[in-house]
Tab-separated table of C-alpha atoms in Angstrom:
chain	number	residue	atom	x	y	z
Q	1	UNK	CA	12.241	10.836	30.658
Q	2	UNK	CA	12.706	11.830	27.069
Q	3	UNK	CA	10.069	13.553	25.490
Q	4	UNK	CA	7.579	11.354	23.060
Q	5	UNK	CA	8.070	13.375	20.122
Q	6	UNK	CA	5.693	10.024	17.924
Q	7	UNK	CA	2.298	11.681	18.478
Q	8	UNK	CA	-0.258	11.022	20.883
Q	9	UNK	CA	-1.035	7.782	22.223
Q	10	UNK	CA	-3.803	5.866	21.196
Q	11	UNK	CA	-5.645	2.806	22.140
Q	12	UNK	CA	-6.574	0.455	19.921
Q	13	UNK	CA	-10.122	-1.740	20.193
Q	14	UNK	CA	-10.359	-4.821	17.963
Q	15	UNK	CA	-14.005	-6.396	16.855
Q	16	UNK	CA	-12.912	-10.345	15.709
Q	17	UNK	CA	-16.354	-10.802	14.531
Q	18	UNK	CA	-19.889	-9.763	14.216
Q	19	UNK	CA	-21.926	-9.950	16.940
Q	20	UNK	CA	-19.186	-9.735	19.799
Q	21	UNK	CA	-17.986	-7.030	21.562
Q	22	UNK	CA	-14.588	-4.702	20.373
Q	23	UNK	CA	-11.524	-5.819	22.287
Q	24	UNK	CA	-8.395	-3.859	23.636
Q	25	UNK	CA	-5.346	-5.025	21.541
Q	26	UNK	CA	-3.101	-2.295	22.161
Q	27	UNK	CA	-1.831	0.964	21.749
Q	28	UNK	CA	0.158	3.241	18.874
Q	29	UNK	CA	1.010	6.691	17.927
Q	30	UNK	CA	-0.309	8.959	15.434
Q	31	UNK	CA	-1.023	12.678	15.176
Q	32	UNK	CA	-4.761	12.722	14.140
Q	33	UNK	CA	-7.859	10.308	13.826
Q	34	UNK	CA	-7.585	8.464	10.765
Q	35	UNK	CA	-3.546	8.172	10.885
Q	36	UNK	CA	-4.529	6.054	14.119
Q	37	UNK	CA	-7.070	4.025	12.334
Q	38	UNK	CA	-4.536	3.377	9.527
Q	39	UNK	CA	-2.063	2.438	11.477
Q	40	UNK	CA	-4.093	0.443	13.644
Q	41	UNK	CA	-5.343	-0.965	10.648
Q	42	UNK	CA	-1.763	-1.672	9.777
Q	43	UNK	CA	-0.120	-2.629	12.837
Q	44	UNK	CA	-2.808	-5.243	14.259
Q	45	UNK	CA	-5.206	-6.516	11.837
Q	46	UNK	CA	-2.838	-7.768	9.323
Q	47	UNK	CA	-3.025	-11.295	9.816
Q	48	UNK	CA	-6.976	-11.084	9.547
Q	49	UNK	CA	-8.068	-10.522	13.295
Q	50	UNK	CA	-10.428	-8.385	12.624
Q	51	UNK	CA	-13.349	-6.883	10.921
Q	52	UNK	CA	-13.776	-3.384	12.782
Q	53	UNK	CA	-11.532	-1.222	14.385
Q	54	UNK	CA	-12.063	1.141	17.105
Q	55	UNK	CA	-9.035	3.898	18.380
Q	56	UNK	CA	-9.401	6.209	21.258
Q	57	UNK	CA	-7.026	8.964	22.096
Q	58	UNK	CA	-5.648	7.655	25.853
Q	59	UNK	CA	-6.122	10.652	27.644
Q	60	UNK	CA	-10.033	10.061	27.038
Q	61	UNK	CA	-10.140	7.091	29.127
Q	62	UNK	CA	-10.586	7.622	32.171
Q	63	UNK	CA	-8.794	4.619	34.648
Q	64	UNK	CA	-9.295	3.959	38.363
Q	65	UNK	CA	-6.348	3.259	39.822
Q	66	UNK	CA	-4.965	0.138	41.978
Q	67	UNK	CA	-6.032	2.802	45.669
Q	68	UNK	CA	-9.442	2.336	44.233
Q	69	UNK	CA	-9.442	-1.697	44.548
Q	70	UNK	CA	-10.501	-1.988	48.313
Q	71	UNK	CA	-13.893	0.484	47.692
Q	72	UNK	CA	-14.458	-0.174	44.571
Q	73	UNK	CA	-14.193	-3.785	43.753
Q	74	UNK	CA	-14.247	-5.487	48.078
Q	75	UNK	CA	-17.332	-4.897	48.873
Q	76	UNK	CA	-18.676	-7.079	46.293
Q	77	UNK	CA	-16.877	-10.386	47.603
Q	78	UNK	CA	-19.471	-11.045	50.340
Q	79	UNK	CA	-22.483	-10.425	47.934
Q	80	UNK	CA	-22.878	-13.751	46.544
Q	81	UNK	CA	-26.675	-13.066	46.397
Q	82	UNK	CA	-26.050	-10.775	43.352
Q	83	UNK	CA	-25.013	-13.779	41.250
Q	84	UNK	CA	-28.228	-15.764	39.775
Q	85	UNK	CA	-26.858	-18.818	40.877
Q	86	UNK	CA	-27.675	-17.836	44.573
Q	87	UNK	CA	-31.505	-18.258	44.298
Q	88	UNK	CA	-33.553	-21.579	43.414
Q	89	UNK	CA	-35.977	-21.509	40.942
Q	90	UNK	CA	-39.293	-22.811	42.839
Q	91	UNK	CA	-40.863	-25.809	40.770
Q	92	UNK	CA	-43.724	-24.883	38.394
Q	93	UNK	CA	-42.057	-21.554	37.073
Q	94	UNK	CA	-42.413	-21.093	33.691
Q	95	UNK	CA	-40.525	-19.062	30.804
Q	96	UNK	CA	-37.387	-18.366	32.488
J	1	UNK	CA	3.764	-9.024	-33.414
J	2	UNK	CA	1.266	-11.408	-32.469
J	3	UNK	CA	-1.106	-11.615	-29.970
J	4	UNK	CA	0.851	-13.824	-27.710
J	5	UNK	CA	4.153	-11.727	-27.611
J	6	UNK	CA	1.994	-8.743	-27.132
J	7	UNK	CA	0.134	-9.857	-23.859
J	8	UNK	CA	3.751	-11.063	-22.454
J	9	UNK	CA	5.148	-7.658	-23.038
J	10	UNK	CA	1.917	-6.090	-21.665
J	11	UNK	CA	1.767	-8.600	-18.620
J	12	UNK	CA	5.841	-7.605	-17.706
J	13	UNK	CA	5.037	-3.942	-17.803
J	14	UNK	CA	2.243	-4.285	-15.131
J	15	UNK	CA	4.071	-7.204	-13.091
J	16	UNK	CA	7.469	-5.378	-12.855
J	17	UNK	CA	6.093	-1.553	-12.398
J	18	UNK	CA	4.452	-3.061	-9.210
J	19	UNK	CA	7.816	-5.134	-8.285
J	20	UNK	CA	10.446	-2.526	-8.682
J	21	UNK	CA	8.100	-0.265	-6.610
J	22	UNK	CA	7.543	-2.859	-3.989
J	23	UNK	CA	11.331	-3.585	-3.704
J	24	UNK	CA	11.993	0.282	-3.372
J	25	UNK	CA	9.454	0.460	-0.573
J	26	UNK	CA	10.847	-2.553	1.147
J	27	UNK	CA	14.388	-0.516	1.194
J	28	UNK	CA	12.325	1.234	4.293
J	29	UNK	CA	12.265	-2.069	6.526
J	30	UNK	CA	13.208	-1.431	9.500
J	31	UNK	CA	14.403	2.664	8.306
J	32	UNK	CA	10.668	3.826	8.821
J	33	UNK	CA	10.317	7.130	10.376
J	34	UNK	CA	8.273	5.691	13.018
J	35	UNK	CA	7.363	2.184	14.074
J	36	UNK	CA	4.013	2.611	12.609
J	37	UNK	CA	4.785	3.904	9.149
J	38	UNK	CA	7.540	1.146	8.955
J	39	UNK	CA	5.236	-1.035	9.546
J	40	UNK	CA	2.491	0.655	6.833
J	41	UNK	CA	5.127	0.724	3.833
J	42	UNK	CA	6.344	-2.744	4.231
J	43	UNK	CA	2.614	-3.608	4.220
J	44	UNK	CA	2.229	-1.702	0.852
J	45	UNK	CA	5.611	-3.578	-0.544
J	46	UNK	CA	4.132	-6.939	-0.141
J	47	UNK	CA	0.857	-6.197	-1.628
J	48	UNK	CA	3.140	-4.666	-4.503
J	49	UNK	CA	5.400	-8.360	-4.736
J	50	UNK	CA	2.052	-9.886	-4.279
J	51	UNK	CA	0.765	-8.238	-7.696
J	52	UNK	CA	3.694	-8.985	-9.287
J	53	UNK	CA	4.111	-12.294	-8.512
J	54	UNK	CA	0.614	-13.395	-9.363
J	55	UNK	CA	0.955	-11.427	-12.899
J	56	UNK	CA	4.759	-12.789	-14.017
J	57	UNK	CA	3.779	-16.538	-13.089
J	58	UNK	CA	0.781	-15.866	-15.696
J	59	UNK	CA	3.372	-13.793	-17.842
J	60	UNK	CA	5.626	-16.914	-18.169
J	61	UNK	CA	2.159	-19.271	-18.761
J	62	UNK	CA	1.653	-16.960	-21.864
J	63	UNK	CA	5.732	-16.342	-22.752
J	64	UNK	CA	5.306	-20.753	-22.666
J	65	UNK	CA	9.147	-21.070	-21.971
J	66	UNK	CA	8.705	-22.931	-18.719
J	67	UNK	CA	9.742	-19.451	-17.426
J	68	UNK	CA	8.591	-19.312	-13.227
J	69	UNK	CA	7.444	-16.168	-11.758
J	70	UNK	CA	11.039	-16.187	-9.658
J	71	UNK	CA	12.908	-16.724	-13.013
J	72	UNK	CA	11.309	-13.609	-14.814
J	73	UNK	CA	11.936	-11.641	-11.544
J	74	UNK	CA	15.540	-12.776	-10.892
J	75	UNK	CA	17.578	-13.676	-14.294
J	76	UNK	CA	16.106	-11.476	-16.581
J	77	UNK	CA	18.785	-7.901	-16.912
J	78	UNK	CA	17.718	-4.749	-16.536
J	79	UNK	CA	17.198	-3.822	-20.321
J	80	UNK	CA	14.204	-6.427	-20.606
J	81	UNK	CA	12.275	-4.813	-17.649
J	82	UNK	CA	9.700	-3.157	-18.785
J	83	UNK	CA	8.589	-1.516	-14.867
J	84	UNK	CA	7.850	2.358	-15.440
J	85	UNK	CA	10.370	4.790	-14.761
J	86	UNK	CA	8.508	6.230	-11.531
J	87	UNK	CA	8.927	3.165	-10.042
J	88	UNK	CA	12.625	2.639	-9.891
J	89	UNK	CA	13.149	6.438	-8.662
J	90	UNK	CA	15.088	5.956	-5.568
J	91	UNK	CA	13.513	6.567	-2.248
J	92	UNK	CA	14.842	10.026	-1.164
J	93	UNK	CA	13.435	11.377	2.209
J	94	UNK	CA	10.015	10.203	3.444
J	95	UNK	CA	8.223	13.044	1.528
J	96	UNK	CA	9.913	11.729	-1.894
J	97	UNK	CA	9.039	8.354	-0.957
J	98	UNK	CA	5.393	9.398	-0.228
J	99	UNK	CA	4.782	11.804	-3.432
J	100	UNK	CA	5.971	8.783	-5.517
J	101	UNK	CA	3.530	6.547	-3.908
J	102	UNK	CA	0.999	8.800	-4.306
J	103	UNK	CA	1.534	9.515	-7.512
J	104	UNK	CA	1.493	5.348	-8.675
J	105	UNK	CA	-1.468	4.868	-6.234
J	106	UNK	CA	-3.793	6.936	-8.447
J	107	UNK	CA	-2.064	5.449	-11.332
J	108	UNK	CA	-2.780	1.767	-10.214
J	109	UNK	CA	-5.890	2.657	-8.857
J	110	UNK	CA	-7.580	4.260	-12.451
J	111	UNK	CA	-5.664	1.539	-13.982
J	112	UNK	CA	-7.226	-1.656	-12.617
J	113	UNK	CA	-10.346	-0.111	-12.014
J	114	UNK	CA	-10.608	-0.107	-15.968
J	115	UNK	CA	-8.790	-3.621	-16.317
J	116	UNK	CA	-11.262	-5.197	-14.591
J	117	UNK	CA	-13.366	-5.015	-17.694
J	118	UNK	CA	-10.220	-7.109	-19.690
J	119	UNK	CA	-11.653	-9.877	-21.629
J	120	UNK	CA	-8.883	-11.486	-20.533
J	121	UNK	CA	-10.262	-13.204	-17.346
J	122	UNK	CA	-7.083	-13.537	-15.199
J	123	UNK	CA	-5.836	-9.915	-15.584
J	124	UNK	CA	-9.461	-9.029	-14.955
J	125	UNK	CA	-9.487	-11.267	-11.837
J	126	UNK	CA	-6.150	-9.873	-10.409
J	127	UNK	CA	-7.176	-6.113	-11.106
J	128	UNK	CA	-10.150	-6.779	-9.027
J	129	UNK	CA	-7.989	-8.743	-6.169
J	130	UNK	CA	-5.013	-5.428	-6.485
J	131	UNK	CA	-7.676	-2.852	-6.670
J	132	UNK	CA	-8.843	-3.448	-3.104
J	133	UNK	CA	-5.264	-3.602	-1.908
J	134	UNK	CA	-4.700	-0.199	-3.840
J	135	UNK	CA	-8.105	1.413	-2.676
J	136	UNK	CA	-6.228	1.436	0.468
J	137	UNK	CA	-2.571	2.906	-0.406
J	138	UNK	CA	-4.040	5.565	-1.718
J	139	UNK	CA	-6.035	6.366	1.155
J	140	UNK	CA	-2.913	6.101	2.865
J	141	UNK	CA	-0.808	8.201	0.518
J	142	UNK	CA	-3.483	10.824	0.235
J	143	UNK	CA	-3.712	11.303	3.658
J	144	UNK	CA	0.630	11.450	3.944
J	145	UNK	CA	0.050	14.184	0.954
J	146	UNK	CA	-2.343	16.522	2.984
J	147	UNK	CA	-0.670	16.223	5.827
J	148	UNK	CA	3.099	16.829	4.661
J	149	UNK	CA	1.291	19.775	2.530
J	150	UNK	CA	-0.527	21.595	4.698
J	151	UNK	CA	2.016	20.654	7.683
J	152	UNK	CA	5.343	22.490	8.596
J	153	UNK	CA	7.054	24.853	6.328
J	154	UNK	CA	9.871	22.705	5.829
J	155	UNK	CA	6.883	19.103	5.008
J	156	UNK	CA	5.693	21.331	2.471
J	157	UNK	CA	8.724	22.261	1.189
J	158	UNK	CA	9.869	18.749	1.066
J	159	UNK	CA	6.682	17.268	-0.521
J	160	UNK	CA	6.732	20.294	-3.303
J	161	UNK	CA	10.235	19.699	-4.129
J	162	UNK	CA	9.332	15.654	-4.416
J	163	UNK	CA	5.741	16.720	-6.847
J	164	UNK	CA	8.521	18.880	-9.207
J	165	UNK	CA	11.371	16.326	-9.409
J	166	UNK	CA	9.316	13.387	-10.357
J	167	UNK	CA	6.843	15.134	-12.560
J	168	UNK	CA	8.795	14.366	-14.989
J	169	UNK	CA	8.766	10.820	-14.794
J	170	UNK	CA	4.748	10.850	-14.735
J	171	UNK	CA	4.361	10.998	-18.800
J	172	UNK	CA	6.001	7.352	-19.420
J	173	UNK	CA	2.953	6.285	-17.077
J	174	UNK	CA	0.863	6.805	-20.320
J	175	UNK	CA	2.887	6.305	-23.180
J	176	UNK	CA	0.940	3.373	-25.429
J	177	UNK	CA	2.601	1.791	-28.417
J	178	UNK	CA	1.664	-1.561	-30.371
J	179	UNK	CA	1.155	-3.541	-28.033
J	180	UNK	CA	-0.896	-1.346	-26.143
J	181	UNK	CA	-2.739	-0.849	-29.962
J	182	UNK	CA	-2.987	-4.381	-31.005
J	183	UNK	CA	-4.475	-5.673	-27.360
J	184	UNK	CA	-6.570	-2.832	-26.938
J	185	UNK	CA	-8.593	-3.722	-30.237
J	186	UNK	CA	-8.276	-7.526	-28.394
J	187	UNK	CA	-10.616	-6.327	-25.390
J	188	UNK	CA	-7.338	-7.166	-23.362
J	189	UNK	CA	-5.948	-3.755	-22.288
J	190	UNK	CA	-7.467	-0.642	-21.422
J	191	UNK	CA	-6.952	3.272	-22.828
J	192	UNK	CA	-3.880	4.674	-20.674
J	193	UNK	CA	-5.497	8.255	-22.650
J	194	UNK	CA	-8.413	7.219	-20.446
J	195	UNK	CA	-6.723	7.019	-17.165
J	196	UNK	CA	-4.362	9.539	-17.905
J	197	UNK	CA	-7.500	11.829	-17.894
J	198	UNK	CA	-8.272	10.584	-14.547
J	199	UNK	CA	-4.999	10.569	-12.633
J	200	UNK	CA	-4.632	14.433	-13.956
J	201	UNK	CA	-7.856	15.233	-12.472
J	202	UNK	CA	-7.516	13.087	-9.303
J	203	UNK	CA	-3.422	14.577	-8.649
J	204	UNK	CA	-4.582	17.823	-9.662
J	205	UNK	CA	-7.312	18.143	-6.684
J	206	UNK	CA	-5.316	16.427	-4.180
J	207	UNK	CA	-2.364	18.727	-4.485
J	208	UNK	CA	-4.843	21.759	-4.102
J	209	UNK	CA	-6.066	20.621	-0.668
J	210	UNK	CA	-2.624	19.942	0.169
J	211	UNK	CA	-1.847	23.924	-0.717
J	212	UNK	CA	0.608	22.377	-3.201
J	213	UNK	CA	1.244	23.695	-6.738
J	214	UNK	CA	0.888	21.798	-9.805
J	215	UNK	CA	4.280	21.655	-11.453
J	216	UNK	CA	4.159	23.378	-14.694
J	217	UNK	CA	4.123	21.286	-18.031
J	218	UNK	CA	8.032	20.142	-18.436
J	219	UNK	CA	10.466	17.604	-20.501
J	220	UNK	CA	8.962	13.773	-19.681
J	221	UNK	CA	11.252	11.150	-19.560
J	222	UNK	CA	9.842	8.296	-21.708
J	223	UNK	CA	11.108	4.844	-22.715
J	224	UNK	CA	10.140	1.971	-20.002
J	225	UNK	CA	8.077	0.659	-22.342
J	226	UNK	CA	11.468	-0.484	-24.736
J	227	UNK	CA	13.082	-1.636	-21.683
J	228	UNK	CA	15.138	2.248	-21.786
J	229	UNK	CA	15.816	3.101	-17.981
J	230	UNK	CA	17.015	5.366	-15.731
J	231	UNK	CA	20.664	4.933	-14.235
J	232	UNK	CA	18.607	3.492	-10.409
J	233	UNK	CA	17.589	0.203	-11.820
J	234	UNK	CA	20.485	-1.477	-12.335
J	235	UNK	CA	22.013	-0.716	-9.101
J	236	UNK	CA	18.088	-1.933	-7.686
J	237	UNK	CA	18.405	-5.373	-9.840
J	238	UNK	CA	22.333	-5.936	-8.640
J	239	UNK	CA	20.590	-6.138	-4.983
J	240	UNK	CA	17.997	-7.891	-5.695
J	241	UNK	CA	19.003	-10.644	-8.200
J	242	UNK	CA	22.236	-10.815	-6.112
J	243	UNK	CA	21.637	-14.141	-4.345
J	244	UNK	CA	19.874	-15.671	-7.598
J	245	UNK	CA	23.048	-14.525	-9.910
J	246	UNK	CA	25.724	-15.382	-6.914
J	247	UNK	CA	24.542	-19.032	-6.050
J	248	UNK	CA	22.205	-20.096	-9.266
J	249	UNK	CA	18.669	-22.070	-8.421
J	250	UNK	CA	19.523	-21.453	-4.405
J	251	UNK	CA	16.295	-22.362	-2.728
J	252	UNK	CA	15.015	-20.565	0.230
């Protein structure tokens, strides 16, 4: 592969509006912090999707990787107990 | 002159600084260094048309000649714009283009920031609309300046070159004549003495953190405000009035 000779890659985290959490939208390149956020800024919040903007530099996220499905993510199918749906409220109880 | 003639000379000089220098930065589409800064300049270029549409469709409200915005930008020839002679300065490498920028952002930005005060309410209400839109080119420029500056040997060199060879064309930024004098008493327009003050300060700072030099006092080109141009506008109107002048009243 050629070398990436665009700057690091970074990832870009979208906030649509108050109150909700940021939201991956992307990635770009740029050679330090604040030419990310401008060209984040530039590249996907043009058509007003957003009100804040979060970039991280890639290599600081750390991914697991598809090997890591069957021990990380299995051994919660058979756990339905863990959803709140599982239990019934008993008649009587207040403030929940 | 009266009032009226005065405000649509003063109105062109604003609308068409900000529409040659959107044009040149739209020359980039698709040319960007990288997808990112393509993407950043064309940005800039529309906010630029943006102003300058807003300002010529008031311009031809005042002028009262049933004039549209798209008629003042398209049929008028190049003697009658009155866009300063920065603007039209073709694009050169990406350093040139950025120096240039840089240089009209902290132009633009001094300049409405003191326009907002007009008396006149809609050149009042678009400085405060463009000022927002400029608060953020020059962030962007700024940040293009340091960092071609204080980069490689050969971004400095390139960015230092760009500073000397326009320098020149940074006096007719300033330059005030009657109309300037007659809507200035008005309330209308502002003192470019004023912002000139402020742009020197501002560019002079900048360059220093950038480890640039500030080129020493030479000739300034004058004369945008007669409609006297460089040789690059006339080749930048015969693109873009091309369609308008090849098939009259074509609609899009």
């Amino acid at each position: 592969m050629e070398k990436d000779t665009q700057g690091t890659l970074w990832e870009v985290f979208v906030q649509a509006n108050p109150g909700i959490p940021h939201k991956h939208v992307g990635s770009l390149h740029a050679s330090d912090e604040e030419m990310a956020l401008q060209n984040a800024r530039d590249v996907y919040t043009r058509r007003k999707e957003g009100i804040s903007i979060w970039v991280v530099e890639a290599k600081n996220i750390k991914a697991s990787s598809p090997e890591d499905i069957g021990s990380f993510f299995e051994p919660a199918n058979d756990k339905v107990y863990r959803h709140p749906t599982f239990y019934k409220v008993p008649d009587g109880v207040k403030h929940l | 002159m009266d009032k009226q003639k005065a405000l649509f000379q003063y109105c062109l000089r604003l609308a068409d600084s900000s529409l040659i220098m959107g044009q040149r930065l739209s020359e980039w589409c698709g040319h960007g260094p990288v997808l990112e800064e393509d993407i950043a300049l064309t940005n800039i270029a529309l906010d630029l048309v943006g102003q300058a549409t807003a300002i010529l469709n008031y311009a031809g409200k005042v002028e009262g000649k049933g004039h549209t915005e798209d008629d003042l930008a398209f049929l008028r020839p190049e003697r009658e714009f009155r866009n300063v002679l920065l603007a039209e300065q073709p694009n050169g490498d990406y350093a040139f283009t950025i120096a240039r920028q840089f240089l009209f952002d902290v132009y633009q930005y001094y300049y409405y920031q003191s326009l907002q005060k007009s008396k006149d309410e809609t050149l009042s209400a678009l400085s405060e609309k463009s000022l927002k839109e400029v608060t953020y080119h020059l962030r962007h420029t700024s940040q293009w300046m340091l960092r071609l500056g204080d980069g490689t040997p050969e971004s400095h060199e390139r960015v230092q070159r760009a500073i000397n060879e326009l320098w020149m064309f940074t006096g007719d930024l300033f330059d005030m004549d009657e109309v300037d004098a007659l809507l200035l008493k008005e309330g209308v327009s502002i003192d470019l003495k004023e912002v000139k003050g402020k742009w020197e300060n501002h560019v002079a700072e900048l360059l220093e953190k950038a480890t640039l030099q500030l080129p020493v006092q030479t000739f300034m080109q004058a004369g945008s405000r007669a409609g006297k141009h460089t040789e690059h506008l006339g080749f930048l109107l015969a693109e873009m009035q091309y369609l308008q002048r090849t098939y009259p009243d074509v609609k899009w």
